[in-house]
Amino acid sequence: MTHALVLGAISLMVTAIAGYPAIWFLRRQNVSKEIYEYLRAPVESAAGDAPTLAPERHAAKAGRPTMGGLFLLAGILVTTLAGNLFGRYSVGLPLLVMGSLALLGGIDDYGSLRGRAQWALNKRVKLAVFILISLAAAYALYNLLDLRRVHIPFEGSHDIAGLYLPVALGVIVVTAGGVAVTDGLDGLVAGTSALAFAAYGVIALLQEQTYLGAFCFTVTGASLGFLWHNSHPASAFMGDVGALALGGGLAVVAFMTGHWLLLPLIGVVFVAEGASSYLQIGYFKLTGGKRIFRMAPLHHHFEELGWSEVQVVQRFWIVGALGAIIGIVLAMEV
């Protein structure tokens, strides 16, 4: 436990310090994007009459650098190498998945920057590569690590054999996507990711998976180090380069502990955010333009209800912390 906490502290400091030159460099390179998705998305007003524009206060964020997930990942990599964790399967696999998804997210981020639309990644191509990376991760869990089991609280451990591969694929895709859509408010995805990885770090250490636990706390520390720069008002945004990586890594870690059934609790914010987006899109198409939420994903719905950005983020952190605590308790009941 001490080793894991030390690595977490190192990762936090490395990421926080690295953020200063990284943000300076991103600004110099004009690595920023328009915030048009907030300003041009119509939503129903509280009275149900003419649509109004989504929170215009987000316009102030235009021009701030994105792709800040690069220095978050750098903090994870440096600490992993310093802690001599890299050669372990329990660290190598989630790190490789995170790196692959970071590359995909980084390419997509670059294409969304102002003046770089010609580099934009086709959505179908992005989805196909995303699924291929997730499939490779699921295959590695199933065949290389020979994982087949799921731990069910109060029930025990069960072998699900051939179901493992498609379930792992689906969970990795959904989790990474859920984390990506959560990245919309200052500090939201960094704080909730830190909580989720810390929870799985505790679970891994309780299982005596020392290296996996240390890796989880390394990611927790890096997320908090990123939060140093991403707390309101954010100096930089994470982007898909960081969010997809965190989501994919979290799902892989969950399967390596066998407690992936607890992901809806430990990652409750990501589940709610992702579900709100899918439900909104589906309901909109089925009803010819009606909406369940005033705006999706869920954090924007609460902004439309009158919550400030800081209130939404802090309350979502509280929900995430509660889910993480309950998840740890249930993991101890297998």
Tab-separated table of C-alpha atoms in Angstrom:
chain	number	residue	atom	x	y	z
A	1	MET	CA	0.000	0.000	0.000
A	2	THR	CA	2.820	2.391	0.877
A	3	HIS	CA	4.530	1.786	-2.469
A	4	ALA	CA	1.292	2.487	-4.345
A	5	LEU	CA	0.658	5.716	-2.435
A	6	VAL	CA	4.234	6.906	-2.999
A	7	LEU	CA	3.899	6.305	-6.740
A	8	GLY	CA	0.582	8.153	-6.694
A	9	ALA	CA	2.213	11.140	-5.005
A	10	ILE	CA	5.118	11.104	-7.472
A	11	SER	CA	2.720	10.905	-10.404
A	12	LEU	CA	0.716	13.827	-9.045
A	13	MET	CA	3.800	16.034	-8.705
A	14	VAL	CA	5.270	15.034	-12.081
A	15	THR	CA	2.001	15.740	-13.892
A	16	ALA	CA	1.317	19.016	-12.084
A	17	ILE	CA	4.840	20.303	-12.771
A	18	ALA	CA	4.856	19.072	-16.379
A	19	GLY	CA	1.603	20.905	-16.958
A	20	TYR	CA	3.213	24.352	-16.866
A	21	PRO	CA	5.592	23.970	-19.832
A	22	ALA	CA	3.080	21.736	-21.623
A	23	ILE	CA	0.303	24.339	-21.453
A	24	TRP	CA	2.743	27.071	-22.522
A	25	PHE	CA	3.723	24.959	-25.532
A	26	LEU	CA	0.111	24.146	-26.448
A	27	ARG	CA	-0.738	27.848	-26.350
A	28	ARG	CA	2.237	28.718	-28.535
A	29	GLN	CA	1.090	26.115	-31.049
A	30	ASN	CA	-2.494	27.435	-30.922
A	31	VAL	CA	-3.806	24.009	-29.899
A	32	SER	CA	-7.326	25.179	-29.158
A	33	LYS	CA	-10.749	24.606	-30.643
A	34	GLU	CA	-13.991	26.480	-31.013
A	35	ILE	CA	-16.660	25.951	-28.354
A	36	TYR	CA	-19.382	25.956	-30.990
A	37	GLU	CA	-20.952	22.726	-29.754
A	38	TYR	CA	-22.245	24.584	-26.701
A	39	LEU	CA	-23.434	27.725	-28.442
A	40	ARG	CA	-25.263	26.259	-31.407
A	41	ALA	CA	-27.082	23.342	-29.767
A	42	PRO	CA	-30.764	24.273	-29.313
A	43	VAL	CA	-32.542	23.153	-26.155
A	44	GLU	CA	-36.095	23.574	-24.901
A	45	SER	CA	-36.591	26.448	-22.505
A	46	ALA	CA	-38.004	25.840	-19.040
A	47	ALA	CA	-41.438	26.965	-20.202
A	48	GLY	CA	-41.363	24.536	-23.119
A	49	ASP	CA	-41.654	27.294	-25.722
A	50	ALA	CA	-39.078	28.420	-28.273
A	51	PRO	CA	-35.664	26.763	-28.069
A	52	THR	CA	-32.871	28.677	-26.383
A	53	LEU	CA	-29.142	28.345	-26.786
A	54	ALA	CA	-27.118	26.164	-24.454
A	55	PRO	CA	-25.062	27.864	-21.689
A	56	GLU	CA	-23.420	30.869	-23.322
A	57	ARG	CA	-20.918	31.189	-20.474
A	58	HIS	CA	-18.964	28.401	-22.176
A	59	ALA	CA	-18.046	30.913	-24.878
A	60	ALA	CA	-15.399	32.278	-22.504
A	61	LYS	CA	-13.543	28.965	-22.840
A	62	ALA	CA	-12.842	29.489	-26.531
A	63	GLY	CA	-9.136	29.675	-27.252
A	64	ARG	CA	-7.961	27.745	-24.217
A	65	PRO	CA	-5.625	24.872	-25.140
A	66	THR	CA	-6.950	21.363	-25.472
A	67	MET	CA	-5.071	18.020	-25.700
A	68	GLY	CA	-3.908	18.525	-22.102
A	69	GLY	CA	-4.267	14.777	-21.690
A	70	LEU	CA	-0.808	14.555	-23.245
A	71	PHE	CA	0.930	15.711	-20.076
A	72	LEU	CA	-1.380	13.546	-17.944
A	73	LEU	CA	-0.243	10.498	-19.920
A	74	ALA	CA	3.365	11.670	-19.707
A	75	GLY	CA	3.064	11.724	-15.917
A	76	ILE	CA	1.707	8.170	-15.919
A	77	LEU	CA	4.469	6.926	-18.220
A	78	VAL	CA	7.321	8.603	-16.319
A	79	THR	CA	6.086	7.310	-12.964
A	80	THR	CA	5.512	3.816	-14.359
A	81	LEU	CA	9.081	3.707	-15.645
A	82	ALA	CA	10.472	5.163	-12.410
A	83	GLY	CA	8.569	2.593	-10.362
A	84	ASN	CA	9.852	-0.269	-12.530
A	85	LEU	CA	6.285	-1.375	-13.287
A	86	PHE	CA	6.469	-1.433	-17.066
A	87	GLY	CA	7.554	-5.045	-17.540
A	88	ARG	CA	4.542	-6.508	-15.737
A	89	TYR	CA	1.554	-7.835	-17.691
A	90	SER	CA	-0.734	-6.290	-15.083
A	91	VAL	CA	0.661	-2.884	-16.016
A	92	GLY	CA	1.734	-3.399	-19.623
A	93	LEU	CA	-1.729	-4.275	-20.936
A	94	PRO	CA	-3.698	-1.321	-19.518
A	95	LEU	CA	-0.833	1.014	-20.413
A	96	LEU	CA	-0.758	-0.289	-23.996
A	97	VAL	CA	-4.529	0.098	-24.328
A	98	MET	CA	-4.326	3.622	-22.934
A	99	GLY	CA	-1.537	4.505	-25.348
A	100	SER	CA	-3.445	3.157	-28.352
A	101	LEU	CA	-6.635	5.017	-27.467
A	102	ALA	CA	-4.619	8.154	-26.707
A	103	LEU	CA	-3.164	8.030	-30.219
A	104	LEU	CA	-6.640	7.682	-31.725
A	105	GLY	CA	-8.033	10.451	-29.536
A	106	GLY	CA	-5.048	12.679	-30.253
A	107	ILE	CA	-5.501	12.386	-34.011
A	108	ASP	CA	-9.188	13.201	-33.626
A	109	ASP	CA	-8.410	16.142	-31.322
A	110	TYR	CA	-5.907	17.537	-33.807
A	111	GLY	CA	-8.495	17.472	-36.568
A	112	SER	CA	-10.925	19.442	-34.407
A	113	LEU	CA	-8.509	22.325	-33.825
A	114	ARG	CA	-9.088	25.727	-35.346
A	115	GLY	CA	-7.589	25.900	-38.817
A	116	ARG	CA	-6.856	22.176	-39.011
A	117	ALA	CA	-10.170	20.810	-40.276
A	118	GLN	CA	-8.375	19.107	-43.158
A	119	TRP	CA	-6.914	16.685	-40.604
A	120	ALA	CA	-10.310	15.772	-39.166
A	121	LEU	CA	-10.824	12.050	-38.664
A	122	ASN	CA	-13.842	10.491	-40.375
A	123	LYS	CA	-16.332	9.418	-37.695
A	124	ARG	CA	-16.772	5.954	-39.166
A	125	VAL	CA	-13.026	5.443	-39.360
A	126	LYS	CA	-12.644	6.598	-35.761
A	127	LEU	CA	-15.375	4.210	-34.605
A	128	ALA	CA	-13.870	1.290	-36.534
A	129	VAL	CA	-10.381	1.856	-35.090
A	130	PHE	CA	-11.884	2.370	-31.641
A	131	ILE	CA	-13.666	-0.993	-31.835
A	132	LEU	CA	-10.544	-2.738	-33.166
A	133	ILE	CA	-8.438	-1.453	-30.260
A	134	SER	CA	-11.138	-2.527	-27.806
A	135	LEU	CA	-11.363	-5.948	-29.461
A	136	ALA	CA	-7.592	-6.388	-29.212
A	137	ALA	CA	-7.761	-5.491	-25.511
A	138	ALA	CA	-10.597	-7.964	-24.923
A	139	TYR	CA	-8.661	-10.676	-26.784
A	140	ALA	CA	-5.563	-10.024	-24.664
A	141	LEU	CA	-7.581	-10.298	-21.456
A	142	TYR	CA	-9.198	-13.538	-22.616
A	143	ASN	CA	-6.277	-15.322	-24.271
A	144	LEU	CA	-3.035	-13.793	-23.008
A	145	LEU	CA	-4.042	-13.306	-19.380
A	146	ASP	CA	-6.463	-16.254	-19.445
A	147	LEU	CA	-9.188	-14.329	-17.637
A	148	ARG	CA	-12.634	-15.921	-17.689
A	149	ARG	CA	-14.258	-15.084	-14.382
A	150	VAL	CA	-16.555	-12.483	-12.926
A	151	HIS	CA	-16.812	-11.796	-9.206
A	152	ILE	CA	-20.362	-11.295	-7.960
A	153	PRO	CA	-20.861	-9.783	-4.484
A	154	PHE	CA	-22.410	-12.217	-1.977
A	155	GLU	CA	-22.348	-14.934	-4.674
A	156	GLY	CA	-18.708	-15.653	-5.425
A	157	SER	CA	-16.693	-16.090	-8.600
A	158	HIS	CA	-18.154	-17.555	-11.796
A	159	ASP	CA	-16.571	-18.661	-15.079
A	160	ILE	CA	-18.449	-17.154	-18.036
A	161	ALA	CA	-16.209	-18.824	-20.655
A	162	GLY	CA	-17.143	-17.805	-24.206
A	163	LEU	CA	-19.239	-14.854	-23.079
A	164	TYR	CA	-16.163	-13.134	-21.689
A	165	LEU	CA	-14.815	-11.841	-25.011
A	166	PRO	CA	-17.969	-10.077	-26.295
A	167	VAL	CA	-18.770	-8.753	-22.820
A	168	ALA	CA	-15.252	-7.351	-22.431
A	169	LEU	CA	-15.443	-5.730	-25.864
A	170	GLY	CA	-18.760	-4.070	-25.070
A	171	VAL	CA	-17.710	-2.846	-21.635
A	172	ILE	CA	-14.441	-1.353	-22.905
A	173	VAL	CA	-16.226	0.508	-25.717
A	174	VAL	CA	-19.005	1.804	-23.466
A	175	THR	CA	-16.669	2.827	-20.627
A	176	ALA	CA	-14.227	4.688	-22.865
A	177	GLY	CA	-17.120	6.429	-24.593
A	178	GLY	CA	-18.713	7.339	-21.268
A	179	VAL	CA	-15.521	8.922	-19.961
A	180	ALA	CA	-15.068	10.835	-23.225
A	181	VAL	CA	-18.513	12.480	-23.041
A	182	THR	CA	-17.924	13.337	-19.366
A	183	ASP	CA	-15.077	15.619	-20.440
A	184	GLY	CA	-17.206	18.727	-20.785
A	185	LEU	CA	-16.811	20.756	-17.589
A	186	ASP	CA	-13.712	22.016	-15.794
A	187	GLY	CA	-12.342	19.299	-13.520
A	188	LEU	CA	-15.189	16.842	-14.024
A	189	VAL	CA	-13.482	13.952	-15.781
A	190	ALA	CA	-10.180	14.374	-13.912
A	191	GLY	CA	-11.825	14.209	-10.488
A	192	THR	CA	-14.163	11.330	-11.262
A	193	SER	CA	-11.373	9.361	-12.953
A	194	ALA	CA	-9.155	9.804	-9.900
A	195	LEU	CA	-11.918	8.396	-7.693
A	196	ALA	CA	-12.613	5.419	-9.967
A	197	PHE	CA	-8.966	4.415	-10.353
A	198	ALA	CA	-8.396	4.823	-6.617
A	199	ALA	CA	-11.298	2.460	-5.938
A	200	TYR	CA	-9.923	-0.193	-8.266
A	201	GLY	CA	-6.474	0.391	-6.805
A	202	VAL	CA	-7.808	-0.492	-3.353
A	203	ILE	CA	-9.587	-3.561	-4.757
A	204	ALA	CA	-6.425	-4.720	-6.536
A	205	LEU	CA	-4.357	-4.323	-3.366
A	206	LEU	CA	-6.951	-6.263	-1.369
A	207	GLN	CA	-6.496	-9.051	-3.931
A	208	GLU	CA	-2.718	-8.747	-3.482
A	209	GLN	CA	-2.310	-7.595	-7.085
A	210	THR	CA	0.443	-5.246	-5.974
A	211	TYR	CA	1.586	-3.976	-9.355
A	212	LEU	CA	-1.916	-3.411	-10.687
A	213	GLY	CA	-2.805	-1.525	-7.509
A	214	ALA	CA	0.318	0.608	-7.853
A	215	PHE	CA	-0.581	1.390	-11.459
A	216	CYS	CA	-4.104	2.432	-10.472
A	217	PHE	CA	-2.764	4.858	-7.886
A	218	THR	CA	-0.288	6.148	-10.457
A	219	VAL	CA	-3.218	7.047	-12.716
A	220	THR	CA	-5.067	8.533	-9.733
A	221	GLY	CA	-2.093	10.752	-8.967
A	222	ALA	CA	-1.743	11.841	-12.592
A	223	SER	CA	-5.456	12.678	-12.745
A	224	LEU	CA	-5.117	14.855	-9.638
A	225	GLY	CA	-1.999	16.462	-11.100
A	226	PHE	CA	-3.973	17.286	-14.218
A	227	LEU	CA	-6.792	18.624	-12.032
A	228	TRP	CA	-4.316	21.197	-10.681
A	229	HIS	CA	-4.519	22.852	-14.111
A	230	ASN	CA	-8.032	21.766	-15.093
A	231	SER	CA	-9.950	22.989	-12.017
A	232	HIS	CA	-12.269	25.926	-12.647
A	233	PRO	CA	-11.355	28.084	-14.472
A	234	ALA	CA	-9.367	25.524	-16.450
A	235	SER	CA	-6.029	26.443	-17.982
A	236	ALA	CA	-6.295	23.500	-20.382
A	237	PHE	CA	-8.777	20.851	-21.429
A	238	MET	CA	-8.093	17.117	-21.488
A	239	GLY	CA	-9.432	16.234	-24.922
A	240	ASP	CA	-10.051	12.749	-26.276
A	241	VAL	CA	-6.325	12.059	-26.113
A	242	GLY	CA	-6.715	11.776	-22.349
A	243	ALA	CA	-10.382	10.876	-21.878
A	244	LEU	CA	-10.458	7.861	-24.216
A	245	ALA	CA	-7.227	6.599	-22.667
A	246	LEU	CA	-8.570	6.889	-19.126
A	247	GLY	CA	-11.839	5.176	-20.041
A	248	GLY	CA	-10.172	2.280	-21.823
A	249	GLY	CA	-7.618	1.847	-19.055
A	250	LEU	CA	-10.321	1.859	-16.385
A	251	ALA	CA	-12.294	-0.873	-18.156
A	252	VAL	CA	-9.206	-3.070	-18.583
A	253	VAL	CA	-8.279	-2.648	-14.919
A	254	ALA	CA	-11.835	-3.583	-13.923
A	255	PHE	CA	-11.590	-6.844	-15.883
A	256	MET	CA	-8.165	-7.613	-14.433
A	257	THR	CA	-9.613	-7.449	-10.931
A	258	GLY	CA	-12.622	-9.543	-11.977
A	259	HIS	CA	-14.922	-6.868	-10.540
A	260	TRP	CA	-16.127	-5.370	-13.797
A	261	LEU	CA	-19.742	-5.774	-12.657
A	262	LEU	CA	-19.006	-2.964	-10.195
A	263	LEU	CA	-18.133	-0.511	-12.973
A	264	PRO	CA	-21.669	0.971	-13.053
A	265	LEU	CA	-21.152	1.877	-9.378
A	266	ILE	CA	-17.486	2.837	-9.342
A	267	GLY	CA	-17.903	4.682	-12.636
A	268	VAL	CA	-21.453	5.829	-11.935
A	269	VAL	CA	-20.864	9.314	-13.342
A	270	PHE	CA	-19.493	7.935	-16.615
A	271	VAL	CA	-22.440	5.555	-16.939
A	272	ALA	CA	-24.953	8.338	-16.307
A	273	GLU	CA	-23.237	10.700	-18.742
A	274	GLY	CA	-22.975	8.121	-21.514
A	275	ALA	CA	-26.509	6.821	-20.994
A	276	SER	CA	-27.961	10.338	-21.081
A	277	SER	CA	-26.344	10.973	-24.463
A	278	TYR	CA	-27.516	7.706	-26.015
A	279	LEU	CA	-31.027	8.098	-24.599
A	280	GLN	CA	-31.260	11.670	-25.826
A	281	ILE	CA	-30.191	10.755	-29.353
A	282	GLY	CA	-32.452	7.706	-29.530
A	283	TYR	CA	-35.503	9.487	-28.128
A	284	PHE	CA	-34.897	12.486	-30.398
A	285	LYS	CA	-34.915	10.263	-33.494
A	286	LEU	CA	-37.892	8.157	-32.398
A	287	THR	CA	-40.108	11.118	-31.518
A	288	GLY	CA	-39.109	13.426	-34.338
A	289	GLY	CA	-37.333	16.037	-32.262
A	290	LYS	CA	-38.452	15.679	-28.655
A	291	ARG	CA	-35.930	15.465	-25.812
A	292	ILE	CA	-35.710	13.682	-22.468
A	293	PHE	CA	-33.113	16.093	-21.077
A	294	ARG	CA	-32.828	19.807	-21.669
A	295	MET	CA	-29.380	19.075	-23.032
A	296	ALA	CA	-27.109	16.052	-23.109
A	297	PRO	CA	-24.795	14.825	-21.752
A	298	LEU	CA	-26.197	15.011	-18.237
A	299	HIS	CA	-23.886	17.701	-16.859
A	300	HIS	CA	-25.321	20.222	-19.337
A	301	HIS	CA	-28.865	19.275	-18.304
A	302	PHE	CA	-28.085	20.364	-14.747
A	303	GLU	CA	-26.512	23.570	-16.018
A	304	GLU	CA	-29.773	24.265	-17.838
A	305	LEU	CA	-31.598	23.725	-14.530
A	306	GLY	CA	-29.587	26.585	-13.060
A	307	TRP	CA	-26.667	24.842	-11.365
A	308	SER	CA	-23.332	26.589	-11.779
A	309	GLU	CA	-20.478	24.716	-13.434
A	310	VAL	CA	-18.682	24.366	-10.097
A	311	GLN	CA	-21.825	23.015	-8.421
A	312	VAL	CA	-22.314	20.386	-11.123
A	313	VAL	CA	-18.698	19.254	-10.934
A	314	GLN	CA	-18.486	19.099	-7.150
A	315	ARG	CA	-21.812	17.297	-6.807
A	316	PHE	CA	-20.822	14.789	-9.480
A	317	TRP	CA	-17.574	14.235	-7.543
A	318	ILE	CA	-19.639	13.461	-4.450
A	319	VAL	CA	-21.762	10.975	-6.386
A	320	GLY	CA	-18.594	9.429	-7.826
A	321	ALA	CA	-17.024	9.142	-4.372
A	322	LEU	CA	-20.139	7.464	-3.002
A	323	GLY	CA	-20.163	4.986	-5.877
A	324	ALA	CA	-16.471	4.239	-5.361
A	325	ILE	CA	-16.928	3.574	-1.638
A	326	ILE	CA	-19.922	1.299	-2.203
A	327	GLY	CA	-17.988	-0.517	-4.922
A	328	ILE	CA	-15.055	-1.223	-2.590
A	329	VAL	CA	-17.398	-2.488	0.123
A	330	LEU	CA	-19.182	-4.829	-2.302
A	331	ALA	CA	-15.862	-6.091	-3.674
A	332	MET	CA	-14.985	-7.240	-0.162
A	333	GLU	CA	-18.164	-9.355	-0.058
A	334	VAL	CA	-17.160	-11.881	-2.735
